[in-house]
Protein backbone atom coordinates (compact mmCIF):
# COMPACT_ATOMS: atom_id res chain seq x y z
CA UNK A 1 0.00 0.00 0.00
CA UNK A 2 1.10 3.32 -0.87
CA UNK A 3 0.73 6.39 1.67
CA UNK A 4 1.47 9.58 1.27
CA UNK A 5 -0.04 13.19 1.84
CA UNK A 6 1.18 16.78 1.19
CA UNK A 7 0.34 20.00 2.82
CA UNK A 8 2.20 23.38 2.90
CA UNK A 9 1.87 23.99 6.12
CA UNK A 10 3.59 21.62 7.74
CA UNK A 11 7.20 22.73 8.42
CA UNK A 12 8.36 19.07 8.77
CA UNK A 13 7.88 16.01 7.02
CA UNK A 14 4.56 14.38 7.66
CA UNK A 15 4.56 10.45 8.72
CA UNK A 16 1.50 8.35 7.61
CA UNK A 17 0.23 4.72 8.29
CA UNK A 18 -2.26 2.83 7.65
CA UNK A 19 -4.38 1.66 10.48
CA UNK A 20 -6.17 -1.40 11.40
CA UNK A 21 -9.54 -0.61 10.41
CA UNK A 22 -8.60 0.96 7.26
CA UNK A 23 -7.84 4.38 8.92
CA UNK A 24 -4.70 7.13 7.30
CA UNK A 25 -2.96 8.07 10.25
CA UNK A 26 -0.79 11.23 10.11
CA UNK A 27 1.54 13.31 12.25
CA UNK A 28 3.30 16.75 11.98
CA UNK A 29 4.22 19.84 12.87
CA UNK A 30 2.91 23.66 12.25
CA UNK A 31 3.57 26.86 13.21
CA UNK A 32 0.52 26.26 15.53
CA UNK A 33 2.27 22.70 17.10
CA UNK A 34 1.81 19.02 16.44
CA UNK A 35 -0.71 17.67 14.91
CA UNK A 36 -1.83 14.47 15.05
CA UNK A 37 -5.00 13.01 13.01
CA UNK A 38 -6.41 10.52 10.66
CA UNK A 39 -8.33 10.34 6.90
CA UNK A 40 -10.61 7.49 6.90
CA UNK A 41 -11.81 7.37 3.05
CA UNK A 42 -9.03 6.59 1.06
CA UNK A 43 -8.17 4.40 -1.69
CA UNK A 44 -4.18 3.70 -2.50
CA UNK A 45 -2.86 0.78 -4.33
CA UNK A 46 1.26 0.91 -5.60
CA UNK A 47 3.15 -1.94 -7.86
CA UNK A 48 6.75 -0.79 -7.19
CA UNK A 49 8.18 -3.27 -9.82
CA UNK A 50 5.66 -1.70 -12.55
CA UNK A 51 6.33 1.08 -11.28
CA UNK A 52 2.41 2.53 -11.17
CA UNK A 53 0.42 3.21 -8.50
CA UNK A 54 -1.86 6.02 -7.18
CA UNK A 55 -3.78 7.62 -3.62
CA UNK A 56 -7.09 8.97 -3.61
CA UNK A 57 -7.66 10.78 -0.50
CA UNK A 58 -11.65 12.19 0.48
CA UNK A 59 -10.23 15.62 2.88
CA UNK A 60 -13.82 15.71 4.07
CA UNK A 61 -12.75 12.31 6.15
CA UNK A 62 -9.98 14.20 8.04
CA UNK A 63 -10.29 14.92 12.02
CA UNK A 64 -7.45 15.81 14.07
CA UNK A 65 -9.86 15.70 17.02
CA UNK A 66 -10.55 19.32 17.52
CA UNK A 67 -13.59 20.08 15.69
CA UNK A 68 -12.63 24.15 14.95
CA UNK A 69 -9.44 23.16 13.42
CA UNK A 70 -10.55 20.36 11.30
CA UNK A 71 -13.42 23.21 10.36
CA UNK A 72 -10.90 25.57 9.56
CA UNK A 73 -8.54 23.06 7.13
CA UNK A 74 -11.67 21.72 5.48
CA UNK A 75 -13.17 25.21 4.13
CA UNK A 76 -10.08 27.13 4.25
CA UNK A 77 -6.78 24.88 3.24
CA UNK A 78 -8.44 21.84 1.68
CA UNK A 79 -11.69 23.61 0.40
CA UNK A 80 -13.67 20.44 0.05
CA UNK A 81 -16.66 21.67 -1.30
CA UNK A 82 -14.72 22.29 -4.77
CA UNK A 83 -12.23 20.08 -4.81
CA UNK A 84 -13.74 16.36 -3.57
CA UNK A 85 -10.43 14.32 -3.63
CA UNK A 86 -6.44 14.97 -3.50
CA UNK A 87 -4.59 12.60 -5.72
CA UNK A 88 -1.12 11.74 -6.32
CA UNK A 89 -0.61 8.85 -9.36
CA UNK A 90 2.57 7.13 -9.37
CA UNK A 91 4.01 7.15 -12.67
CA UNK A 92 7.40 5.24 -12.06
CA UNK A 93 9.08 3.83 -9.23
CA UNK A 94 12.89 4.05 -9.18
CA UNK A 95 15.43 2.30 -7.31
CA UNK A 96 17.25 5.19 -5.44
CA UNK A 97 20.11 2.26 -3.55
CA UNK A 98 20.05 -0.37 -6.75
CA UNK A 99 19.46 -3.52 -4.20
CA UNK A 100 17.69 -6.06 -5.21
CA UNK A 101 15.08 -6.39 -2.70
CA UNK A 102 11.38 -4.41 -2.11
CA UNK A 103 13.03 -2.83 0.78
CA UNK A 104 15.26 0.26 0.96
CA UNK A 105 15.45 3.37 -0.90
CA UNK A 106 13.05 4.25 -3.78
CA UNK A 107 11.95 7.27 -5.78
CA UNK A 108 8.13 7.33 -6.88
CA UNK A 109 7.58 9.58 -9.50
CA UNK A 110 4.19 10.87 -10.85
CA UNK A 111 1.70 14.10 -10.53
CA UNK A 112 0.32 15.67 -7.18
CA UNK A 113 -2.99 16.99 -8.16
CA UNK A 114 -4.52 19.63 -5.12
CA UNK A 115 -7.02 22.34 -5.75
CA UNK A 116 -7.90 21.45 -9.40
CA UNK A 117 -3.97 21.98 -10.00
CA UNK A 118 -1.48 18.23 -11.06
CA UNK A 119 2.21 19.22 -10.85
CA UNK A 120 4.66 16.72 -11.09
CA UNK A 121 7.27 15.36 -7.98
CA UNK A 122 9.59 13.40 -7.25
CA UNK A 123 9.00 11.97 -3.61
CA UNK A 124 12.33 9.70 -2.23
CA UNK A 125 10.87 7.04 0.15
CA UNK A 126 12.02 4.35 2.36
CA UNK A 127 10.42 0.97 1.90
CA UNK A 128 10.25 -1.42 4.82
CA UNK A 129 8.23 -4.45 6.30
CA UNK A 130 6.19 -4.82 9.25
CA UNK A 131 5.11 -8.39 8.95
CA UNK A 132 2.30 -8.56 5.88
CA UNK A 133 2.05 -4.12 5.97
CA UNK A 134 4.61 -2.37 3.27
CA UNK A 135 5.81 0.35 4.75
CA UNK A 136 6.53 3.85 3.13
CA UNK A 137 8.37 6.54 4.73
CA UNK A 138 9.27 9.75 3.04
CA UNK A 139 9.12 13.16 2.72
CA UNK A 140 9.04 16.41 -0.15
């Protein structure tokens, strides 16, 4: 599974797993403090030898657990009422450490579409295992 979620206004990266109960947990920091939350609708599927892949995320699912800032990130930052989803589709998947193995370092290219807007990145991630969960740890 592929996980992975950008906003500006985070001033460090942004860590993400998936939860049991097929919950998007996330963590980071802002100029108002940590925040810690979840997205519940989400769809994310990744084929790292293929190199394709792609995360659907509904922003109306977020909740950091305090209502007026989830208010505030929903109408103001995310503006949900125009723009339903934020999308990032993995176009190719790059070995960044050339070992032969799932895990370790890899590049996933592709476009980051927010606001109506795709622009395309270059995100370097870390691929591990925890048991049957493929974990992916990065930042941009």
């Amino acid at each position: 599974m592929f996980l992975l979620f950008v906003h500006a206004a985070f001033a460090t990266p942004v860590e993400f797993t998936a939860r049991s109960g097929g919950g998007l947990g996330f963590v980071g920091e802002s100029s108002a403090g940590r925040v810690v939350g979840r997205v519940d609708v989400f769809t994310a599927s990744l084929d790292l030898q293929a190199g394709a892949g792609s995360l659907v995320v509904d922003p109306a699912s977020l909740s950091t657990g305090l209502g007026p800032r989830d208010q505030h990130m929903l109408v103001y930052a995310l503006d949900v009422a125009n723009q339903p989803a934020l999308r990032f589709d993995v176009l190719a998947a790059t070995r960044a450490d050339h070992r032969p193995e799932v895990e370790g370092q890899w590049a996933l290219s592709g476009t980051l579409t927010l606001h109506g807007v795709a622009l395309p990145i270059t995100v370097p991630v870390t691929v591990s295992r925890d048991g049957a969960l493929l974990r992916l740890q990065g930042e941009l």
